Short mmCIF file of C-alpha atoms and ligand atoms in Angstrom, two decimals:
data_model
loop_
_atom_site.label_atom_id
_atom_site.label_comp_id
_atom_site.label_asym_id
_atom_site.label_seq_id
_atom_site.Cartn_x
_atom_site.Cartn_y
_atom_site.Cartn_z
CA UNK K 172 29.78 -35.68 -32.46
CA UNK K 173 27.04 -33.50 -30.95
CA UNK K 174 23.58 -33.64 -32.44
CA UNK K 175 22.03 -30.19 -32.62
CA UNK K 176 20.47 -28.16 -35.35
CA UNK K 177 21.69 -24.65 -35.91
CA UNK K 178 19.32 -21.89 -37.03
CA UNK K 179 20.80 -18.46 -37.76
CA UNK K 180 23.64 -19.16 -35.31
CA UNK K 181 21.46 -20.44 -32.46
CA UNK K 182 21.94 -24.14 -31.73
CA UNK K 183 18.94 -26.12 -30.46
CA UNK K 184 19.89 -29.17 -28.40
CA UNK K 185 17.03 -31.57 -27.67
CA UNK K 186 17.75 -33.61 -24.56
CA UNK K 187 16.02 -36.52 -22.86
CA UNK K 188 15.55 -35.43 -19.25
CA UNK K 189 15.28 -39.03 -18.05
CA UNK K 190 18.84 -39.97 -18.99
CA UNK K 191 21.12 -40.84 -16.05
CA UNK K 192 24.15 -38.62 -15.57
CA UNK K 193 22.84 -36.02 -17.98
CA UNK K 194 25.84 -33.79 -17.23
CA UNK K 195 28.03 -36.24 -19.14
CA UNK K 196 26.02 -36.16 -22.36
CA UNK K 197 27.67 -34.41 -25.34
CA UNK K 198 24.82 -31.86 -25.62
CA UNK K 199 25.11 -30.67 -22.02
CA UNK K 200 28.91 -30.73 -22.16
CA UNK K 201 28.92 -28.58 -25.28
CA UNK K 202 26.42 -26.10 -23.80
CA UNK K 203 28.47 -25.93 -20.57
CA UNK K 204 31.63 -25.39 -22.58
CA UNK K 205 30.01 -22.42 -24.38
CA UNK K 206 28.93 -21.00 -20.98
CA UNK K 207 32.49 -21.25 -19.66
CA UNK K 208 33.78 -19.51 -22.81
CA UNK K 209 31.53 -16.50 -22.21
CA UNK K 210 28.50 -17.32 -24.38
CA UNK K 211 24.83 -17.16 -23.33
CA UNK K 212 22.71 -20.32 -23.33
CA UNK K 213 19.00 -20.77 -22.62
CA UNK K 214 18.00 -23.79 -20.52
CA UNK K 215 14.88 -25.18 -18.83
CA UNK K 216 14.32 -24.89 -15.09
CA UNK K 217 11.30 -26.16 -13.16
CA UNK K 218 9.82 -22.62 -13.24
CA UNK K 219 10.54 -21.04 -16.65
CA UNK K 220 13.40 -21.14 -19.17
CA UNK K 221 16.45 -19.12 -18.10
CA UNK K 222 19.05 -17.31 -20.19
CA UNK K 223 22.37 -18.14 -18.56
CA UNK K 224 25.85 -16.65 -18.55
CA UNK K 225 28.89 -17.09 -16.29
CA UNK K 226 28.07 -14.75 -13.37
CA UNK K 227 31.75 -13.90 -12.80
CA UNK K 228 32.33 -12.73 -16.40
CA UNK K 229 31.08 -9.21 -17.19
CA UNK K 230 31.48 -9.60 -20.96
CA UNK K 231 29.26 -12.69 -20.84
CA UNK K 232 26.64 -11.13 -18.55
CA UNK K 233 26.48 -8.07 -20.81
CA UNK K 234 25.28 -10.37 -23.61
CA UNK K 235 22.23 -11.33 -21.51
CA UNK K 236 21.13 -7.69 -21.21
CA UNK K 237 21.75 -7.13 -24.94
CA UNK K 238 19.85 -10.24 -26.08
CA UNK K 239 16.86 -9.50 -23.81
CA UNK K 240 16.82 -5.73 -24.20
CA UNK K 241 16.73 -5.65 -20.38
CA UNK K 242 17.23 -2.46 -18.29
CA UNK K 243 20.64 -2.63 -16.57
CA UNK K 244 19.27 -1.57 -13.15
CA UNK K 245 17.45 -4.91 -12.81
CA UNK K 246 19.66 -7.50 -11.04
CA UNK K 247 19.88 -11.14 -12.09
CA UNK K 248 19.39 -14.35 -10.10
CA UNK K 249 22.53 -16.51 -9.73
CA UNK K 250 22.00 -20.27 -10.18
CA UNK K 251 24.16 -22.94 -8.57
CA UNK K 252 24.04 -26.76 -8.44
CA UNK K 253 24.84 -27.34 -4.79
CA UNK K 254 24.10 -25.43 -1.55
CA UNK K 255 27.74 -26.05 -0.54
CA UNK K 256 28.77 -23.41 -3.14
CA UNK K 257 26.79 -20.82 -1.17
CA UNK K 258 29.57 -19.92 1.27
CA UNK K 259 31.91 -18.89 -1.58
CA UNK K 260 29.27 -16.49 -2.91
CA UNK K 261 27.55 -14.83 0.04
CA UNK K 262 28.83 -13.03 3.12
CA UNK K 263 26.58 -14.83 5.57
CA UNK K 264 23.85 -17.44 5.26
CA UNK K 265 21.42 -16.09 7.87
CA UNK K 266 19.52 -18.53 10.15
CA UNK K 267 16.22 -18.00 8.25
CA UNK K 268 18.09 -18.46 4.98
CA UNK K 269 19.53 -21.75 6.22
CA UNK K 270 16.06 -22.97 7.22
CA UNK K 271 14.66 -22.10 3.80
CA UNK K 272 17.56 -23.80 2.01
CA UNK K 273 16.96 -26.97 4.01
CA UNK K 274 13.21 -26.89 3.39
CA UNK K 275 12.98 -25.84 -0.26
CA UNK K 276 16.31 -26.20 -2.09
CA UNK K 277 16.67 -27.41 -4.74
CA UNK K 278 13.37 -25.89 -5.83
CA UNK K 279 11.47 -22.87 -7.20
CA UNK K 280 12.76 -20.27 -4.71
CA UNK K 281 15.46 -17.55 -4.91
CA UNK K 282 17.08 -16.39 -1.66
CA UNK K 283 18.67 -12.96 -1.23
CA UNK K 284 21.77 -12.57 0.94
CA UNK K 285 24.55 -9.99 1.38
CA UNK K 286 26.98 -10.81 -1.40
CA UNK K 287 30.68 -11.57 -1.05
CA UNK K 288 32.57 -8.68 -2.60
CA UNK K 289 34.65 -9.30 -5.71
CA UNK K 290 32.98 -12.56 -6.80
CA UNK K 291 30.26 -11.50 -9.24
CA UNK K 292 30.28 -9.21 -12.22
CA UNK K 293 28.82 -5.87 -11.04
CA UNK K 294 26.26 -6.22 -13.85
CA UNK K 295 24.69 -9.23 -12.07
CA UNK K 296 23.81 -7.33 -8.92
CA UNK K 297 23.14 -3.94 -10.57
CA UNK K 298 25.15 -2.10 -7.91
CA UNK K 299 23.34 -3.70 -4.92
CA UNK K 300 25.26 -5.20 -1.98
CA UNK K 301 22.98 -8.27 -2.08
CA UNK K 302 22.60 -11.20 -4.47
CA UNK K 303 19.71 -13.58 -5.22
CA UNK K 304 20.76 -17.25 -5.30
CA UNK K 305 18.70 -20.13 -6.67
CA UNK K 306 19.33 -23.90 -6.74
CA UNK K 307 17.03 -25.25 -9.45
CA UNK K 308 15.71 -28.80 -9.26
CA UNK K 309 15.17 -29.36 -13.00
CA UNK K 310 17.47 -32.17 -14.21
CA UNK K 311 18.73 -30.15 -17.21
CA UNK K 312 19.45 -27.03 -15.14
CA UNK K 313 21.23 -29.17 -12.55
CA UNK K 314 23.26 -31.02 -15.21
CA UNK K 315 24.29 -27.79 -16.95
CA UNK K 316 25.33 -26.11 -13.68
CA UNK K 317 27.24 -29.17 -12.59
CA UNK K 318 29.02 -29.50 -15.95
CA UNK K 319 29.85 -25.78 -16.14
CA UNK K 320 31.05 -25.57 -12.52
CA UNK K 321 30.57 -21.77 -12.45
CA UNK K 322 27.73 -19.74 -10.89
CA UNK K 323 25.28 -18.92 -13.69
CA UNK K 324 23.36 -15.64 -13.80
CA UNK K 325 20.04 -16.26 -15.51
CA UNK K 326 16.94 -14.13 -15.96
CA UNK K 327 13.92 -15.58 -17.74
CA UNK K 328 14.82 -16.24 -21.41
CA UNK K 329 12.26 -13.90 -22.99
CA UNK K 330 12.71 -10.56 -24.74
CA UNK K 331 11.99 -7.85 -22.14
CA UNK K 332 8.24 -7.12 -22.06
CA UNK K 333 7.22 -10.62 -23.23
CA UNK K 334 5.89 -13.32 -20.89
CA UNK K 335 8.55 -15.65 -19.48
CA UNK K 336 9.10 -18.71 -21.73
CA UNK K 337 7.77 -22.06 -20.60
CA UNK K 338 9.00 -24.00 -23.66
CA UNK K 339 12.06 -23.98 -25.93
CA UNK K 340 9.73 -22.84 -28.72
CA UNK K 341 8.90 -19.66 -26.78
CA UNK K 342 12.63 -19.01 -26.34
CA UNK K 343 13.29 -19.51 -30.07
CA UNK K 344 10.36 -17.19 -30.93
CA UNK K 345 11.99 -14.41 -28.88
CA UNK K 346 15.74 -14.98 -29.14
CA UNK K 347 16.59 -17.09 -32.20
CA UNK K 348 19.69 -15.57 -33.78
CA UNK K 349 20.55 -13.53 -30.68
CA UNK K 350 22.01 -16.25 -28.41
CA UNK K 351 24.45 -19.14 -28.80
CA UNK K 352 22.06 -21.97 -27.99
CA UNK K 353 18.90 -23.34 -26.38
CA UNK K 354 18.62 -26.65 -24.54
CA UNK K 355 15.15 -28.07 -25.16
CA UNK K 356 14.02 -30.10 -22.14
CA UNK K 357 10.29 -29.84 -22.88
CA UNK K 358 7.69 -27.71 -21.12
CA UNK K 359 8.53 -26.36 -17.68
CA UNK K 360 6.48 -27.65 -14.73
CA UNK K 361 5.45 -24.78 -12.45
CA UNK K 362 5.22 -22.20 -15.24
CA UNK K 363 5.71 -19.08 -13.05
CA UNK K 364 9.04 -17.63 -11.92
CA UNK K 365 10.52 -18.55 -8.53
CA UNK K 366 9.42 -17.01 -5.24
CA UNK K 367 12.00 -14.29 -4.43
CA UNK K 368 12.71 -14.01 -0.69
CA UNK K 369 14.96 -11.48 1.05
CA UNK K 370 16.77 -13.45 3.75
CA UNK K 371 19.12 -10.72 4.96
CA UNK K 372 17.09 -9.97 8.13
CA UNK K 373 15.54 -11.98 10.94
CA UNK K 374 12.17 -12.33 9.20
CA UNK K 375 12.09 -13.35 5.52
CA UNK K 376 10.42 -10.90 3.12
CA UNK K 377 8.69 -12.13 -0.05
CA UNK K 378 9.57 -9.73 -2.88
CA UNK K 379 7.94 -11.79 -5.66
CA UNK K 380 5.25 -14.45 -5.05
CA UNK K 381 5.71 -17.87 -6.67
CA UNK K 382 4.84 -21.53 -6.33
CA UNK K 383 6.46 -21.73 -2.89
CA UNK K 384 3.74 -19.81 -1.09
CA UNK K 385 3.78 -17.43 1.88
CA UNK K 386 1.98 -20.11 3.93
CA UNK K 387 4.59 -22.75 3.08
CA UNK K 388 7.39 -20.36 4.14
CA UNK K 389 5.56 -19.41 7.31
CA UNK K 390 5.22 -23.05 8.22
CA UNK K 391 9.00 -23.42 8.12
CA UNK K 392 10.19 -20.19 9.75
CA UNK K 393 7.14 -19.11 11.76
CA UNK K 394 6.89 -15.59 10.35
CA UNK K 395 7.02 -14.02 6.90
CA UNK K 396 6.49 -10.51 5.54
CA UNK K 397 5.02 -9.91 2.09
CA UNK K 398 6.51 -6.79 0.45
CA UNK K 399 3.73 -4.17 0.79
CA UNK K 400 4.43 -3.05 -2.80
CA UNK K 401 2.86 -6.31 -4.03
CA UNK K 402 -0.52 -5.04 -2.77
CA UNK K 403 -0.18 -1.29 -2.98
CA UNK K 404 0.89 0.33 -6.23
CA UNK K 405 2.09 3.45 -4.44
CA UNK K 406 4.79 1.52 -2.54
CA UNK K 407 8.21 1.14 -4.22
CA UNK K 408 8.93 -2.57 -4.78
CA UNK K 409 12.11 -3.91 -3.18
CA UNK K 410 12.84 -6.26 -6.08
CA UNK K 411 13.80 -3.79 -8.81
CA UNK K 412 12.28 -6.04 -11.50
CA UNK K 413 8.81 -5.77 -9.98
CA UNK K 414 8.48 -2.12 -11.00
CA UNK K 415 8.49 -2.92 -14.71
CA UNK K 416 5.25 -3.66 -16.49
CA UNK K 417 6.25 -7.15 -17.66
CA UNK K 418 4.20 -9.78 -19.41
CA UNK K 419 2.15 -7.39 -21.52
CA UNK K 420 0.08 -9.19 -24.15
CA UNK K 421 -0.30 -7.42 -27.53
CA UNK K 422 -4.07 -6.84 -27.02
CA UNK K 423 -5.21 -4.93 -23.90
CA UNK K 424 -6.22 -7.35 -21.15
CA UNK K 425 -9.01 -6.62 -18.64
CA UNK K 426 -9.58 -8.73 -15.53
CA UNK K 427 -13.15 -9.29 -14.38
CA UNK K 428 -13.72 -9.58 -10.63
CA UNK K 429 -16.90 -11.66 -10.49
CA UNK K 430 -18.64 -14.66 -12.04
CA UNK K 431 -18.46 -16.02 -15.60
CA UNK K 432 -21.94 -14.49 -16.10
CA UNK K 433 -20.49 -11.04 -15.30
CA UNK K 434 -17.61 -11.72 -17.68
CA UNK K 435 -20.13 -12.62 -20.42
CA UNK K 436 -21.96 -9.32 -19.75
CA UNK K 437 -18.68 -7.46 -20.40
CA UNK K 438 -18.14 -9.47 -23.61
CA UNK K 439 -21.60 -8.37 -24.75
CA UNK K 440 -20.99 -4.75 -23.74
CA UNK K 441 -17.69 -4.52 -25.63
CA UNK K 442 -19.27 -6.23 -28.66
CA UNK K 443 -22.02 -3.59 -28.74
CA UNK K 444 -19.15 -1.08 -29.11
CA UNK K 445 -17.99 -3.01 -32.19
CA UNK K 446 -15.02 -4.73 -30.52
CA UNK K 447 -13.83 -8.27 -31.12
CA UNK K 448 -13.28 -10.10 -27.83
CA UNK K 449 -10.92 -12.90 -26.80
CA UNK K 450 -11.44 -14.65 -23.47
CA UNK K 451 -8.83 -16.59 -21.49
CA UNK K 452 -10.65 -19.00 -19.22
CA UNK K 453 -10.61 -22.35 -17.46
CA UNK K 454 -11.91 -25.71 -18.72
CA UNK K 455 -14.92 -25.47 -16.39
CA UNK K 456 -15.99 -22.03 -17.64
CA UNK K 457 -15.33 -22.58 -21.34
CA UNK K 458 -18.87 -23.70 -22.19
CA UNK K 459 -20.40 -20.70 -20.37
CA UNK K 460 -18.63 -18.15 -22.59
CA UNK K 461 -19.61 -16.92 -26.04
CA UNK K 462 -16.83 -14.75 -27.51
CA UNK K 463 -14.91 -14.28 -30.77
CA UNK K 464 -12.04 -16.43 -29.48
CA UNK K 465 -11.49 -18.53 -26.36
CA UNK K 466 -8.20 -19.78 -24.92
CA UNK K 467 -8.53 -22.54 -22.35
CA UNK K 468 -6.04 -22.38 -19.51
CA UNK K 469 -6.00 -25.21 -16.94
CA UNK K 470 -8.69 -26.15 -14.45
CA UNK K 471 -10.41 -23.97 -11.85
CA UNK K 472 -10.09 -26.88 -9.41
CA UNK K 473 -6.29 -26.88 -9.64
CA UNK K 474 -4.61 -23.47 -9.47
CA UNK K 475 -1.21 -24.99 -10.28
CA UNK K 476 -2.56 -26.09 -13.69
CA UNK K 477 -3.43 -22.43 -14.35
CA UNK K 478 0.07 -21.30 -13.28
CA UNK K 479 1.52 -23.95 -15.62
CA UNK K 480 -0.25 -22.64 -18.73
CA UNK K 481 -0.70 -18.90 -17.96
CA UNK K 482 2.27 -17.63 -20.00
CA UNK K 483 1.61 -19.96 -22.92
CA UNK K 484 -1.99 -18.68 -22.97
CA UNK K 485 -0.85 -15.05 -22.95
CA UNK K 486 1.54 -15.76 -25.83
CA UNK K 487 -1.24 -17.52 -27.78
CA UNK K 488 -3.50 -14.52 -27.24
CA UNK K 489 -1.08 -12.31 -29.22
CA UNK K 490 -2.00 -14.00 -32.51
CA UNK K 491 -5.78 -13.79 -32.01
CA UNK K 492 -7.72 -11.47 -34.30
CA UNK K 493 -9.32 -9.54 -31.42
CA UNK K 494 -9.30 -6.01 -29.96
CA UNK K 495 -9.65 -6.81 -26.27
CA UNK K 496 -8.87 -9.74 -23.96
CA UNK K 497 -10.85 -10.64 -20.84
CA UNK K 498 -10.05 -13.05 -18.01
CA UNK K 499 -11.69 -13.74 -14.66
CA UNK K 500 -9.71 -13.07 -11.47
CA UNK K 501 -8.54 -16.10 -9.47
CA UNK K 502 -8.73 -16.65 -5.71
CA UNK K 503 -5.67 -15.10 -4.05
CA UNK K 504 -4.78 -18.08 -1.94
CA UNK K 505 -1.75 -20.35 -2.28
CA UNK K 506 -0.29 -20.11 -5.77
CA UNK K 507 -3.29 -17.89 -6.66
CA UNK K 508 -1.27 -14.97 -5.21
CA UNK K 509 1.45 -15.49 -7.81
CA UNK K 510 -1.09 -15.98 -10.62
CA UNK K 511 -2.93 -12.76 -9.75
CA UNK K 512 0.39 -10.87 -9.36
CA UNK K 513 1.34 -11.81 -12.96
CA UNK K 514 -2.19 -11.32 -14.34
CA UNK K 515 -2.52 -7.84 -12.78
CA UNK K 516 0.79 -6.82 -14.35
CA UNK K 517 -0.28 -8.22 -17.72
CA UNK K 518 -3.52 -6.25 -17.40
CA UNK K 519 -1.77 -3.06 -16.30
CA UNK K 520 -4.02 -3.30 -13.20
CA UNK K 521 -7.27 -2.95 -15.17
CA UNK K 522 -9.88 -4.79 -13.10
CA UNK K 523 -13.59 -4.56 -13.97
CA UNK K 524 -16.32 -5.12 -11.38
CA UNK K 525 -20.13 -5.16 -11.49
CA UNK K 526 -20.03 -1.38 -10.93
CA UNK K 527 -18.27 -0.90 -14.32
CA UNK K 528 -21.09 -2.55 -16.26
CA UNK K 529 -23.19 -0.02 -18.22
CA UNK K 530 -26.74 0.07 -16.86
O1 LIG B 23 12.24 -18.75 -11.75
C1 LIG B 23 13.05 -17.84 -11.88
O2 LIG B 23 13.38 -17.12 -10.92
C2 LIG B 23 13.66 -17.60 -13.26
C3 LIG B 23 14.50 -18.81 -13.63
C4 LIG B 23 15.24 -18.66 -14.91
O3 LIG B 23 15.37 -19.10 -12.58
N1 LIG B 23 14.41 -16.39 -13.29
C5 LIG B 23 13.84 -15.16 -13.25
O4 LIG B 23 14.72 -14.11 -13.34
O5 LIG B 23 12.65 -15.00 -13.17
P1 LIG B 23 14.29 -12.61 -13.64
O6 LIG B 23 15.55 -11.89 -13.90
O7 LIG B 23 13.29 -12.59 -14.73
O8 LIG B 23 13.71 -12.09 -12.28
C6 LIG B 23 14.55 -11.82 -11.18
C7 LIG B 23 13.81 -11.02 -10.14
C8 LIG B 23 13.65 -9.57 -10.58
O9 LIG B 23 12.38 -9.10 -10.13
C9 LIG B 23 14.79 -8.88 -9.83
O10 LIG B 23 14.55 -7.51 -9.62
C10 LIG B 23 14.84 -9.68 -8.53
O11 LIG B 23 14.57 -11.01 -8.92
N2 LIG B 23 16.17 -9.63 -7.90
C11 LIG B 23 17.31 -10.21 -8.32
N3 LIG B 23 18.35 -9.92 -7.49
C12 LIG B 23 17.83 -9.15 -6.50
C13 LIG B 23 18.38 -8.50 -5.34
N4 LIG B 23 19.67 -8.63 -5.03
N5 LIG B 23 17.54 -7.77 -4.57
C14 LIG B 23 16.22 -7.66 -4.86
N6 LIG B 23 15.65 -8.22 -5.95
C15 LIG B 23 16.44 -8.95 -6.77
MG1 LIG B 24 11.82 -12.12 -16.13
#
């Protein structure tokens, strides 16, 4: 008998991630069985929750796009349990790819290779001749992939245009009634999606920044290129998904490039125009801000704590009774690059500086 409560057709399985041999528990076995039968299942990874389907089954993969409302020209990442499966899926594991696998897999990184023809549903790769492969390290993701035994295509388990989910609750808020089930393994750790790296050439190219940083990659392979589109809006991004304006909160978000005093000056300026202001800020800056609503997101001293709670904070901001949201910029070093990449998208690139303050 499998314990799980069913709401409007979506089963929620709550699992204890500390159990040994999780892949043999009835909850994981049932979820894996649904995956193999062509259903879509949401599951936790160490980055964000994913919405998985058998990557070799077009009918199943189609359900991912339908549930998310995702554009079909945006390819999906394929998840596997073991690097040994790689050779059945890709044409060639390049030398840089091999180095990155050895250094970071399993972990929060997706590696792009030339795909083997005839393995994946065409919907997974959106017509490209490459495929992104990820080996997650989360015990639930690993158990599910091991129990299912098939490569699993999984984008983040949010409705398109919402922040990626970092808890089962976020997934239920977006997709309850639209998918077969959700495995609840608690909050995800890193909180931002994996670093996406093109490994088809001699030098790896970062297409999406994540918790595995450019410096960490450089340390392993000696050289790394960051897709110029990540810095310059006029460049066309090489990861199709990066062109969409994801992660948009319901209230317009403005980033402030400066101190918390400058941010407070903008709060005051907007208030003079009759606006209600919400501020997303760190524990250290909380006491320095006077606004209509404040959401506290991690500690300034630990950028990974900000990455961990960024999406939850953006989701919380949607229910605030405010007109405008403000947040300070973060230093663009280490995981700060990924944080600022997501924040800039959420803000539609609106960044205020001292020069924008009315005299
Ligand atoms: O952490 C993650 O990566 C999560 C978890 C669930 O694994 N997944 C995730 O998937 O963030 P998604 O679909 O939200 O983002 C996939 C990104 C998109 O920007 C997509 O365009 C890019 O990876 N991508 C996938 N396959 C690609 C390919 N063959 N070439 C270039 N970009 C690719
Ligand atoms: Mg996504």
